PDB file of C-alpha atoms in Angstrom:
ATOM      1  CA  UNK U  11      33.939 -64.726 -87.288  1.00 91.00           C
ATOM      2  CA  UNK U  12      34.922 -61.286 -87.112  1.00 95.00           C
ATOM      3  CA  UNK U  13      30.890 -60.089 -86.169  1.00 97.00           C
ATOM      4  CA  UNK U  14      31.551 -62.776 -83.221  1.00 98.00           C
ATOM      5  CA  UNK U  15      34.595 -60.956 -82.143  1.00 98.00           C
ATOM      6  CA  UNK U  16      32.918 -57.746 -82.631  1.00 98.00           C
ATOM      7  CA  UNK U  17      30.750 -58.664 -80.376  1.00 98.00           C
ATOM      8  CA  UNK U  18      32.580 -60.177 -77.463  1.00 98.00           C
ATOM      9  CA  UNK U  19      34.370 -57.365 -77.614  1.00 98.00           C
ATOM     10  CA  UNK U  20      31.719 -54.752 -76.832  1.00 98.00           C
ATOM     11  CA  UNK U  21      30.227 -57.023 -74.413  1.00 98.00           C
ATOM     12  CA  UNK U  22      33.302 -56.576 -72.496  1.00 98.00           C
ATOM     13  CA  UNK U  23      34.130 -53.242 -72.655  1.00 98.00           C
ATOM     14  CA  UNK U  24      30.367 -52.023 -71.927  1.00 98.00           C
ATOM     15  CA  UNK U  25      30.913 -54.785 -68.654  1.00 97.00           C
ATOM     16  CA  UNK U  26      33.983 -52.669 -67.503  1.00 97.00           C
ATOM     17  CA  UNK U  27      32.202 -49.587 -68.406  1.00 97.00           C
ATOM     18  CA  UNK U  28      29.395 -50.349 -65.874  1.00 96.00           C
ATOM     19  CA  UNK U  29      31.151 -52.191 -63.429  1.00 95.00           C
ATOM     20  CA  UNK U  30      33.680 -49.799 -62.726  1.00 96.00           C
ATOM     21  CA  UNK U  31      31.301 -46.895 -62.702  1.00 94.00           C
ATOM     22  CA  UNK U  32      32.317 -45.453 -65.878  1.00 96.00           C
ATOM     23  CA  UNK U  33      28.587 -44.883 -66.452  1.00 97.00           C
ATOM     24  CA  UNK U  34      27.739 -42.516 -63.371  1.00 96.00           C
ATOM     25  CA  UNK U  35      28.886 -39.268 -63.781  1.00 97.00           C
ATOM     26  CA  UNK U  36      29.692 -37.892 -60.822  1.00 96.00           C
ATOM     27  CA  UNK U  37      32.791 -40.270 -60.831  1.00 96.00           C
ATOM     28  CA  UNK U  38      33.605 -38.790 -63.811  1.00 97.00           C
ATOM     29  CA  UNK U  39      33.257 -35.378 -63.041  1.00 97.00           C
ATOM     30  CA  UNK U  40      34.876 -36.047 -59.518  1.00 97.00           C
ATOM     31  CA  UNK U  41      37.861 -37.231 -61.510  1.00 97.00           C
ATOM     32  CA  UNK U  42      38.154 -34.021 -63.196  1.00 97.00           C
ATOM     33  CA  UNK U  43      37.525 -31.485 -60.299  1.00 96.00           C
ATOM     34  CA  UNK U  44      40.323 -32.061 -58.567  1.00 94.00           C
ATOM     35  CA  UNK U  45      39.366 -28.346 -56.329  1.00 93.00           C
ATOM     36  CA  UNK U  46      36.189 -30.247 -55.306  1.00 91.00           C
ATOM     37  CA  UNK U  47      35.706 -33.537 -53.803  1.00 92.00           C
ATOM     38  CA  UNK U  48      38.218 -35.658 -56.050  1.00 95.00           C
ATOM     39  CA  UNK U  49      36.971 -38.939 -57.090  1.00 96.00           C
ATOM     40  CA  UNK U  50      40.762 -40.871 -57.816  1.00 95.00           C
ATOM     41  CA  UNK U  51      38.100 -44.109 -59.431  1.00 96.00           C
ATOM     42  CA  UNK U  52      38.839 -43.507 -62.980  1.00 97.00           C
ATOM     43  CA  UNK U  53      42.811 -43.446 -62.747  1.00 97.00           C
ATOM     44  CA  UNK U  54      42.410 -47.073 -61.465  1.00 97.00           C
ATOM     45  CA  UNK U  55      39.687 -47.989 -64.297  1.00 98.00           C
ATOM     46  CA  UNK U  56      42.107 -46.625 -67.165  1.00 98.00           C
ATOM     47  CA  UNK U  57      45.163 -47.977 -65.283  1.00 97.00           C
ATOM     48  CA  UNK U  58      43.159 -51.287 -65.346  1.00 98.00           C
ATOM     49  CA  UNK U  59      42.339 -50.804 -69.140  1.00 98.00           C
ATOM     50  CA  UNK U  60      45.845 -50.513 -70.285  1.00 98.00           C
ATOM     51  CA  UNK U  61      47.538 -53.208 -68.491  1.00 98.00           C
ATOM     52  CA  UNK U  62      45.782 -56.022 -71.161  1.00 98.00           C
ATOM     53  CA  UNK U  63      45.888 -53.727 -74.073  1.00 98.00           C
ATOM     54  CA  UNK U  64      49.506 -53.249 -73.711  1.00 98.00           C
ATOM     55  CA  UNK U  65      50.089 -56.880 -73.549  1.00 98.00           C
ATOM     56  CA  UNK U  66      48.030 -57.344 -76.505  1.00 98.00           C
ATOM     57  CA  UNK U  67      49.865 -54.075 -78.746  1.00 98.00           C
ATOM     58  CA  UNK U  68      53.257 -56.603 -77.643  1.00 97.00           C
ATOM     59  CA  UNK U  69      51.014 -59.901 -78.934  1.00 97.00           C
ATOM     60  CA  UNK U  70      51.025 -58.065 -82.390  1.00 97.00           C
ATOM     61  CA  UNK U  71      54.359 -58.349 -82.831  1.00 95.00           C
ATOM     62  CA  UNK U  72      54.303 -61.969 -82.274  1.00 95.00           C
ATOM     63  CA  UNK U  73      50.851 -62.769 -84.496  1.00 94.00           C
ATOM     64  CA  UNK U  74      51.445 -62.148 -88.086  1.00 91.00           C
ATOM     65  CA  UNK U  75      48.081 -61.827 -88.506  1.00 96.00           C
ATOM     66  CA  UNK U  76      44.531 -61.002 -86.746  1.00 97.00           C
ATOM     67  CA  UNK U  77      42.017 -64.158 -85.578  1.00 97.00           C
ATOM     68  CA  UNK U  78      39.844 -62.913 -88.368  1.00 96.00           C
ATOM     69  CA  UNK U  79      42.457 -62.178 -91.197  1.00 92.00           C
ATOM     70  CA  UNK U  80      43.780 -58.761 -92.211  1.00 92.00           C
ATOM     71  CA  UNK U  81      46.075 -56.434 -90.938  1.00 95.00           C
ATOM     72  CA  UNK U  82      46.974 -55.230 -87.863  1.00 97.00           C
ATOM     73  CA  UNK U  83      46.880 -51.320 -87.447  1.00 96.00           C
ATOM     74  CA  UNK U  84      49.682 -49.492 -88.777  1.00 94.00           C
ATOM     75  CA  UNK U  85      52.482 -48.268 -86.385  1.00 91.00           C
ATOM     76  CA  UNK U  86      51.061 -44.360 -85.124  1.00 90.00           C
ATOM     77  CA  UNK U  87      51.781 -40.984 -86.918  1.00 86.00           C
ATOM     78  CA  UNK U  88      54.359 -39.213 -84.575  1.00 85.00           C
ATOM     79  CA  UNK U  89      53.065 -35.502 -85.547  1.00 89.00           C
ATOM     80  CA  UNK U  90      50.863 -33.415 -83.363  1.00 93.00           C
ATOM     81  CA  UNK U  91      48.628 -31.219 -85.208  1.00 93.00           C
ATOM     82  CA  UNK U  92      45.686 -28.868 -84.831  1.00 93.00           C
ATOM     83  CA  UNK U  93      42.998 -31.416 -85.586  1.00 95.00           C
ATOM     84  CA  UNK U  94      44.878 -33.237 -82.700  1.00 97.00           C
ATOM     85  CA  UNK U  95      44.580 -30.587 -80.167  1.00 97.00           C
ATOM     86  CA  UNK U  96      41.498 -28.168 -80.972  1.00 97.00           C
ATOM     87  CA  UNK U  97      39.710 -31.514 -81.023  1.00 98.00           C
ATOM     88  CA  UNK U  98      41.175 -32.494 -77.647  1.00 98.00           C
ATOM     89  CA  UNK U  99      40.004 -29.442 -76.048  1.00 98.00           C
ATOM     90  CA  UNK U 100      36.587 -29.520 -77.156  1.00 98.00           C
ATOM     91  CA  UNK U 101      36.003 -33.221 -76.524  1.00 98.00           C
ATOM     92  CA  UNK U 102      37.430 -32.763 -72.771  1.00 98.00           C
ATOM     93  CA  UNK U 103      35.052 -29.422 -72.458  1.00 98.00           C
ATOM     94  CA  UNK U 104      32.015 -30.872 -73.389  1.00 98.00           C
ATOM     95  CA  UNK U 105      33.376 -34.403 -70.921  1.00 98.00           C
ATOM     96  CA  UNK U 106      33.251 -32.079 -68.038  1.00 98.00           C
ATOM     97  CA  UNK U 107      30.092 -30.673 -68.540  1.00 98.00           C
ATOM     98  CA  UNK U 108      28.269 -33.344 -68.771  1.00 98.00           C
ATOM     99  CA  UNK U 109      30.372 -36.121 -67.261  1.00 98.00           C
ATOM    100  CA  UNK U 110      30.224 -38.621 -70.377  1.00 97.00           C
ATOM    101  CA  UNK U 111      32.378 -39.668 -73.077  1.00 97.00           C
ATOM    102  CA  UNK U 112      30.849 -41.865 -75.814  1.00 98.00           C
ATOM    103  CA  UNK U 113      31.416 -45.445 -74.770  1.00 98.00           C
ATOM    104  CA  UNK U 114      29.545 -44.865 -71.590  1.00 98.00           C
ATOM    105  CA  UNK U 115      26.514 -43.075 -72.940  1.00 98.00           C
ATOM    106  CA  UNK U 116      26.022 -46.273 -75.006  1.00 98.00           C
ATOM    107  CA  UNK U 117      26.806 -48.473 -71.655  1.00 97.00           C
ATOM    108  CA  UNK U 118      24.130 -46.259 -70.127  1.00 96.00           C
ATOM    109  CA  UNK U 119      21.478 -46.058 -72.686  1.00 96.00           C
ATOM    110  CA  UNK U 120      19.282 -48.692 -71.233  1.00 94.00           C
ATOM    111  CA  UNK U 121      18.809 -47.278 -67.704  1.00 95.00           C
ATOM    112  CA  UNK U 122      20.108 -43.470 -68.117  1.00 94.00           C
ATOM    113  CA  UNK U 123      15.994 -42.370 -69.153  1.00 95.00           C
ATOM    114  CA  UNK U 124      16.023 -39.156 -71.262  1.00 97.00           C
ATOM    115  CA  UNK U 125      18.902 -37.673 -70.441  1.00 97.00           C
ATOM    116  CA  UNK U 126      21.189 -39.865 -71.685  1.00 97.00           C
ATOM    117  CA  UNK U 127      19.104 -40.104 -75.185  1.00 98.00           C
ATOM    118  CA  UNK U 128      19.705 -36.410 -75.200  1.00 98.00           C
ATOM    119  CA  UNK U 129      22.655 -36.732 -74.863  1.00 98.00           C
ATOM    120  CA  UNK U 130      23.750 -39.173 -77.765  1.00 98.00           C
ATOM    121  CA  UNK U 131      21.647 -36.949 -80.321  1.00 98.00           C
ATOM    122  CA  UNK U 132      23.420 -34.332 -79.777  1.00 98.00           C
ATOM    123  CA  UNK U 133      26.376 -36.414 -79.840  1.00 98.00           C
ATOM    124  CA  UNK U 134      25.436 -38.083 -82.971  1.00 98.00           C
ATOM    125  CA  UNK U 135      24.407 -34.287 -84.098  1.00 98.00           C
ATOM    126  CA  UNK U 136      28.273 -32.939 -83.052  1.00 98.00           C
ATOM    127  CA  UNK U 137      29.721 -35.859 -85.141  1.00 98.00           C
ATOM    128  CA  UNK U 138      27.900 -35.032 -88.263  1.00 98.00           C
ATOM    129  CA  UNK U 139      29.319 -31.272 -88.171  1.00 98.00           C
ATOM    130  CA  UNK U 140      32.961 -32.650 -87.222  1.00 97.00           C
ATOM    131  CA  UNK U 141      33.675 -32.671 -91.548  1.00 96.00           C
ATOM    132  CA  UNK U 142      32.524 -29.159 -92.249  1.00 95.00           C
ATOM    133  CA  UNK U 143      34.610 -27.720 -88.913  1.00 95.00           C
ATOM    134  CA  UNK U 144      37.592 -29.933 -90.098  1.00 94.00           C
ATOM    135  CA  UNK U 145      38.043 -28.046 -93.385  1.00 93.00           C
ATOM    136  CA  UNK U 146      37.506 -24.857 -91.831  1.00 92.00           C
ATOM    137  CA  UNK U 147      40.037 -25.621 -89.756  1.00 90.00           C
ATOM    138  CA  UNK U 148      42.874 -26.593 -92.609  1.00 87.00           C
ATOM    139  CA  UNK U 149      41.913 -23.550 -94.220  1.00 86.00           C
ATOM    140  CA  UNK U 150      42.080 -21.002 -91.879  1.00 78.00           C
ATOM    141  CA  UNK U 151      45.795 -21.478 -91.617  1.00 68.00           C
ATOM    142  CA  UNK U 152      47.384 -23.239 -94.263  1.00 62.00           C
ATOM    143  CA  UNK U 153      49.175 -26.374 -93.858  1.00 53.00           C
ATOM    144  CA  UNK U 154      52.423 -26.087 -94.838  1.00 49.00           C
TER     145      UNK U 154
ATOM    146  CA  UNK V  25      29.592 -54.216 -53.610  1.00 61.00           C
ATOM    147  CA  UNK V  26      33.249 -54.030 -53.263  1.00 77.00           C
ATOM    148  CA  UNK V  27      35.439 -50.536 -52.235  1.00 87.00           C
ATOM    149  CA  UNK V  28      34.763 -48.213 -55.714  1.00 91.00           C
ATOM    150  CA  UNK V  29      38.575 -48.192 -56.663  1.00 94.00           C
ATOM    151  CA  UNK V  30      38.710 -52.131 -56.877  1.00 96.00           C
ATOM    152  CA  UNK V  31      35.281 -52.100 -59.067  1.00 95.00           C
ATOM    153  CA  UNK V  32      37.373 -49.549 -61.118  1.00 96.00           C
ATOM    154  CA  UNK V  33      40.313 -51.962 -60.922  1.00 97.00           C
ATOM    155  CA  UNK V  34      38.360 -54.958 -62.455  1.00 97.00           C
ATOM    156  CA  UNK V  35      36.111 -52.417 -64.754  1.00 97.00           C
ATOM    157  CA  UNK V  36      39.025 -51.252 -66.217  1.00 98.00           C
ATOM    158  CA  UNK V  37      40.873 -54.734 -67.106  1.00 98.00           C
ATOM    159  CA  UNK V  38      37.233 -56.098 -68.742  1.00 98.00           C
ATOM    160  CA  UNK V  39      37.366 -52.635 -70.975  1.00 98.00           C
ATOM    161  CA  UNK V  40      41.154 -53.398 -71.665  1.00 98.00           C
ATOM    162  CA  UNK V  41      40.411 -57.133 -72.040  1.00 98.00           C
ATOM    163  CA  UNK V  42      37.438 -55.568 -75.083  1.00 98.00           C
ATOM    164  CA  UNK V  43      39.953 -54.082 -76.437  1.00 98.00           C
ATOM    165  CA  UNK V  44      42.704 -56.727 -76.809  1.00 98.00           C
ATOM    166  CA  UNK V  45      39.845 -58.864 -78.488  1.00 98.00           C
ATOM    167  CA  UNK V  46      39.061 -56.205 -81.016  1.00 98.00           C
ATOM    168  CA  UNK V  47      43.186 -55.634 -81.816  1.00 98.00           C
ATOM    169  CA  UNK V  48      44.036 -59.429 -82.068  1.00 98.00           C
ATOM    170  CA  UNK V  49      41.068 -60.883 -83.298  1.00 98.00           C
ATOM    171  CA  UNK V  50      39.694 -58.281 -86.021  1.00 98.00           C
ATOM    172  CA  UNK V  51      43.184 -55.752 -86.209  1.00 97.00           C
ATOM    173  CA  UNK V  52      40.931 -52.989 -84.848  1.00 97.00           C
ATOM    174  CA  UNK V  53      41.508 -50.336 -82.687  1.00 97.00           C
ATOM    175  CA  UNK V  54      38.915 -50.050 -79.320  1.00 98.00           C
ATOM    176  CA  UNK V  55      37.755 -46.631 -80.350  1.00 98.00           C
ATOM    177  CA  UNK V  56      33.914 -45.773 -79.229  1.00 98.00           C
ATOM    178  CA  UNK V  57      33.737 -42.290 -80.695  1.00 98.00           C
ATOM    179  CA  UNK V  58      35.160 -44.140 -84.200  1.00 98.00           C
ATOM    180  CA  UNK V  59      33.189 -46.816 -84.469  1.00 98.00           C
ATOM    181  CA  UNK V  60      29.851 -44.622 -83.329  1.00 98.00           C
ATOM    182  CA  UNK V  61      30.977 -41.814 -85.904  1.00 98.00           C
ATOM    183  CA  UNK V  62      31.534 -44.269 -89.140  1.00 98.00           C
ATOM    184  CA  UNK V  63      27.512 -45.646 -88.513  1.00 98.00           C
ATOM    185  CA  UNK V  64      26.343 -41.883 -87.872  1.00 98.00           C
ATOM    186  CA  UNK V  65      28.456 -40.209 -90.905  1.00 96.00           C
ATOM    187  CA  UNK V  66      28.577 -43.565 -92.940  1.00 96.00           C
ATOM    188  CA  UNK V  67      32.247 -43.212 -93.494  1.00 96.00           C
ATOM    189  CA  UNK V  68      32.649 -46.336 -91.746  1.00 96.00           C
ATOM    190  CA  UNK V  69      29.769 -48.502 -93.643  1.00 96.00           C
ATOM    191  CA  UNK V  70      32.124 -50.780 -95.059  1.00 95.00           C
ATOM    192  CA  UNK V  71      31.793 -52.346 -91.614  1.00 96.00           C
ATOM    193  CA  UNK V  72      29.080 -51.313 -90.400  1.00 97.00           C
ATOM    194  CA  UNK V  73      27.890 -54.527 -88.942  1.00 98.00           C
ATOM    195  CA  UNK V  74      30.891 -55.210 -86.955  1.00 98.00           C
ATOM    196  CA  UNK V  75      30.080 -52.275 -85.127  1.00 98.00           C
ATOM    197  CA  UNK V  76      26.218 -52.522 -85.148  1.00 98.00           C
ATOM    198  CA  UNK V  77      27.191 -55.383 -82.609  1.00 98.00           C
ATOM    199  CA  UNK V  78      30.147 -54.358 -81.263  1.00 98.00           C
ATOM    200  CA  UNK V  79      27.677 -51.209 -80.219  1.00 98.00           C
ATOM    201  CA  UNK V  80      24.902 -53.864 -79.266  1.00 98.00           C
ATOM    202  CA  UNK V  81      27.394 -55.655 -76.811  1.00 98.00           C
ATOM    203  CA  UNK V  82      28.118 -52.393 -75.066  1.00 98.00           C
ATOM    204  CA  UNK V  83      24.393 -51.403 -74.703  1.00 98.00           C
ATOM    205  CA  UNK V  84      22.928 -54.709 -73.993  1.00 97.00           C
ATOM    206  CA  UNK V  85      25.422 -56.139 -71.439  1.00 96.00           C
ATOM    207  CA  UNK V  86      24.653 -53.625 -68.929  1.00 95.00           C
ATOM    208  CA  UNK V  87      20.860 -54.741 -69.309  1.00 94.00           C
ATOM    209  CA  UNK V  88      21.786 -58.301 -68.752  1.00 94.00           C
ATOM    210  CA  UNK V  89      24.068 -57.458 -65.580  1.00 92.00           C
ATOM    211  CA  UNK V  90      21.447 -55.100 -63.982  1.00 91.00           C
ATOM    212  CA  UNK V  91      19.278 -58.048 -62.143  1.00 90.00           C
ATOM    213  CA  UNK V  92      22.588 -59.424 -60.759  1.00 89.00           C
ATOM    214  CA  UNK V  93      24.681 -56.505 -59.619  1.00 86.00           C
ATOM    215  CA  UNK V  94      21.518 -53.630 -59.130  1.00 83.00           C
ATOM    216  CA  UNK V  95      20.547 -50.898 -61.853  1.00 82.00           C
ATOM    217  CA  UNK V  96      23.054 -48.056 -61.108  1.00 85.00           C
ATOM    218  CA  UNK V  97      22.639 -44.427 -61.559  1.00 89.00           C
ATOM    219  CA  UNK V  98      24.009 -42.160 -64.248  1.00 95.00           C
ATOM    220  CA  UNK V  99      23.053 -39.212 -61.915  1.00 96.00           C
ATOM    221  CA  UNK V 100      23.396 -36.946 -65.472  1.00 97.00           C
ATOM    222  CA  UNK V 101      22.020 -33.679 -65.404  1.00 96.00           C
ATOM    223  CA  UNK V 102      17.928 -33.509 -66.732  1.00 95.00           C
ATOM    224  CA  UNK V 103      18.890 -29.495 -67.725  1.00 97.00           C
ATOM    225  CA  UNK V 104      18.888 -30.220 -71.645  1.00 97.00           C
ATOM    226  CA  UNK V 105      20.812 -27.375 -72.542  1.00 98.00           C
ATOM    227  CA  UNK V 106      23.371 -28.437 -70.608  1.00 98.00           C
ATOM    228  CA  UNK V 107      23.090 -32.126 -72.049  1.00 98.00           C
ATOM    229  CA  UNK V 108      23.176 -30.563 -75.647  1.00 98.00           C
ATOM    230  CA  UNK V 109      25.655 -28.630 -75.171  1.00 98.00           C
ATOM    231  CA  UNK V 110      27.819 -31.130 -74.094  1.00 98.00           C
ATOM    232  CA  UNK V 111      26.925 -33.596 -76.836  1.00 98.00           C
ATOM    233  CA  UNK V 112      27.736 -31.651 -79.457  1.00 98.00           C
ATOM    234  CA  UNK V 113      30.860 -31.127 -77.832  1.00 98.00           C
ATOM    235  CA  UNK V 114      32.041 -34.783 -77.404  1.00 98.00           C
ATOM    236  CA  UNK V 115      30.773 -35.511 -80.951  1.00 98.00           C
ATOM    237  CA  UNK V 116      32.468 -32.579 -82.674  1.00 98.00           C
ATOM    238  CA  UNK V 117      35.543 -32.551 -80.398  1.00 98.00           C
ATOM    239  CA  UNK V 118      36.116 -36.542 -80.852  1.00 98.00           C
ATOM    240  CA  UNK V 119      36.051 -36.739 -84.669  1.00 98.00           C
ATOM    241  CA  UNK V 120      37.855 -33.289 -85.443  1.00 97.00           C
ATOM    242  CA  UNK V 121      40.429 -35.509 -82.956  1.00 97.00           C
ATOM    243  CA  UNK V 122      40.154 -38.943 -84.528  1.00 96.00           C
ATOM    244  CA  UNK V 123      39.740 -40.252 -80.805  1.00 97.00           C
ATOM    245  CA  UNK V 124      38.152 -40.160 -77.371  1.00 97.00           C
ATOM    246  CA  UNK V 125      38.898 -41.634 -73.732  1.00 97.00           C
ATOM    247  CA  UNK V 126      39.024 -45.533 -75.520  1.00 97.00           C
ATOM    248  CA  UNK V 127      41.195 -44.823 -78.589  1.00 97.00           C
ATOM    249  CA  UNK V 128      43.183 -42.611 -77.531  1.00 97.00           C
ATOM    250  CA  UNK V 129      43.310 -42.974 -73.949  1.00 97.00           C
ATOM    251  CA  UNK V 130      43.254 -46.863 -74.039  1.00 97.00           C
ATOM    252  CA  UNK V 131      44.622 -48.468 -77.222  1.00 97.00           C
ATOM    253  CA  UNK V 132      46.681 -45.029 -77.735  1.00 97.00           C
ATOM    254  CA  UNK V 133      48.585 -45.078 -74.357  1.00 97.00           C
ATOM    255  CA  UNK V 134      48.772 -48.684 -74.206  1.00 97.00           C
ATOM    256  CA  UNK V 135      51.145 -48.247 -77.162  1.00 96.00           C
ATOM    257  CA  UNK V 136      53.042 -45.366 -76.450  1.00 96.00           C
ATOM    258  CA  UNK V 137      51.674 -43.326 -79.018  1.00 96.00           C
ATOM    259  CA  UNK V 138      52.594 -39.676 -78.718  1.00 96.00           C
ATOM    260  CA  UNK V 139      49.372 -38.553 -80.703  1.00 97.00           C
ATOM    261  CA  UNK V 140      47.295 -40.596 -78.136  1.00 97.00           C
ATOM    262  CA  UNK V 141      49.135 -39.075 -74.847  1.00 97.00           C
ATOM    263  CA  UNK V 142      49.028 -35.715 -75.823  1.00 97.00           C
ATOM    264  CA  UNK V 143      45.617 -35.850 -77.166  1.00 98.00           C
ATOM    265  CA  UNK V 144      44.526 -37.277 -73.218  1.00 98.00           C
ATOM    266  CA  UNK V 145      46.837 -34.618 -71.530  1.00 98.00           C
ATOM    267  CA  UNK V 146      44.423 -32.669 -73.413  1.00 98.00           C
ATOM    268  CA  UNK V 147      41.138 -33.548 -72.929  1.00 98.00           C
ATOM    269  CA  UNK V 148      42.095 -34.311 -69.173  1.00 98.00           C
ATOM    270  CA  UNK V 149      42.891 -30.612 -69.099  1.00 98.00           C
ATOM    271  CA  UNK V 150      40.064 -29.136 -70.813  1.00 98.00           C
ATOM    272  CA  UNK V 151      37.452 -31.241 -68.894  1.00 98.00           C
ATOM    273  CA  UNK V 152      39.499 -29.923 -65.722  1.00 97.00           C
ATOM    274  CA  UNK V 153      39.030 -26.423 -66.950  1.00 97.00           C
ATOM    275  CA  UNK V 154      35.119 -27.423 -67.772  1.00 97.00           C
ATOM    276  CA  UNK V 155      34.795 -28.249 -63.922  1.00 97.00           C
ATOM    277  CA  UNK V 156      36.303 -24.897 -62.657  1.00 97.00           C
ATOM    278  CA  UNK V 157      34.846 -22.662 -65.317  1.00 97.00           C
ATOM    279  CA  UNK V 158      31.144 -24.606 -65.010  1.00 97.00           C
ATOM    280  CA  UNK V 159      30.722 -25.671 -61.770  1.00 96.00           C
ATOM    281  CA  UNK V 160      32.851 -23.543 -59.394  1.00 96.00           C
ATOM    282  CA  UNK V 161      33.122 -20.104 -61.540  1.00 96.00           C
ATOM    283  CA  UNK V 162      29.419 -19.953 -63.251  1.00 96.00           C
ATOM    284  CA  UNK V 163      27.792 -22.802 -60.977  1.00 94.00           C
ATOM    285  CA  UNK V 164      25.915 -24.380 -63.391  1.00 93.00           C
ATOM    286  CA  UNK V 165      26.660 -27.824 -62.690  1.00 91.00           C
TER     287      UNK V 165
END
């Protein structure tokens, strides 16, 4: 049941993802450069996005339970911290320079050609140093 | 083909709709940099074939839409440096974060998490910055 649900699920979002043009990158990167020719597309695509999910975060309080049994997720952590932010930064750096985040480079594999293989390596490659970085990062100041 | 900010419009509800599926019918946050990360550092194999075809769904459906709606164009960059670069960016930057443009832009601001808004104020910022300090200071993209 739950594999069935996974699976629905990413058939929708990769849908949205290439209808709404998620998957081309200069919509992305005209979102960001708002001193060149400003794209406004992907303010109406994540507009779009949250208008269900916040219908579903208020369905949660009504289910007690998910379709497929368990739990739903527990309420957020309020606190900001370094991980938080440093991560932020990098992740919106490397968005801008390239003009993909991951759900699109999947969405894209089949018809982006080499670049977008590229691409996910070295995505795949970044995610795999994200531990070692982590620690450094909660040791070179203390956490209190 | 329909003005781009209504294809955005309807884009964007499907992605939210893939979300609300995932949070009320398996409890799981929408998160693609997550559910990419656990298969590629194994810390999510407990699952792993949830998101084998959760993953699947993404990749394949654009496949299946292509003869019906034309194959688009990523127009990405063939400079691999750049491509690199940038990968290893997005990887590192969403798993030191927990969270990219779907979990914490998405499910996170859907929910009025703090942790989620800040972290897109962010990454909205710093990929700003990337487009004035790439493209119009050094002019590499």
């Amino acid at each position: 049941m739950s594999l069935l649900i996974s699976l629905i699920s990413g058939a929708l979002f990769g849908t949205g993802l290439y209808l709404s043009g998620m998957t081309d990158t200069t919509k992305v990167q005209g979102w960001l450069d708002v001193f060149g020719n400003w794209d406004p597309t992907l303010a109406f695509v994540m507009g779009g996005a949250i208008i269900p999910m916040t219908i579903a975060w208020r369905l949660t309080r009504v289910a007690r339970r998910p379709v497929s049994g368990g739990q739903f997720p527990p309420a957020p952590m309020p606190e900001i911290d370094r991980r938080l932010v440093i991560g932020s930064v990098l992740f919106g750096m490397g968005w801008g320079l390239a003009g993909l985040c991951p759900g699109p480079a999947i969405a894209s594999l089949s018809f982006g050609g080499v670049s977008g293989i590229v691409f996910v390596a070295a995505m795949a490659g970044g995610m795999l140093l994200a531990p070692g970085v982590k620690a450094r990062l909660d040791r070179a100041v203390p956490a209190e | 083909m329909q003005p781009d900010w209504i294809m955005g419009l309807i884009g964007g509800l499907l992605i939210g709709l893939g979300g609300a599926v995932l949070l009320l019918g398996n409890g799981r946050i929408m998160g693609a940099s997550g559910i990419i990360g656990g298969l590629v550092d194994g810390s999510g194999f407990g699952d792993k074939w949830d998101r084998v075809v959760f993953l699947a769904g993404v990749f394949l459906m654009p496949l299946l839409a292509m003869p019906f709606v034309g194959t688009p164009e990523t127009n990405a960059t063939g400079n691999w440096v750049i491509l690199i670069a940038a990968g290893l960016l997005v990887g590192l930057g969403t798993r030191i974060a927990n969270g990219c443009t779907s979990g914490h832009g998405v499910c996170g601001i859907s929910r009025f998490s703090f942790r989620g808004i800040i972290a897109t104020v962010f990454y909205i910022l710093a990929g700003g910055l990337s487009m004035v300090l790439f493209r119009h200071i050094l002019g590499v993209i």
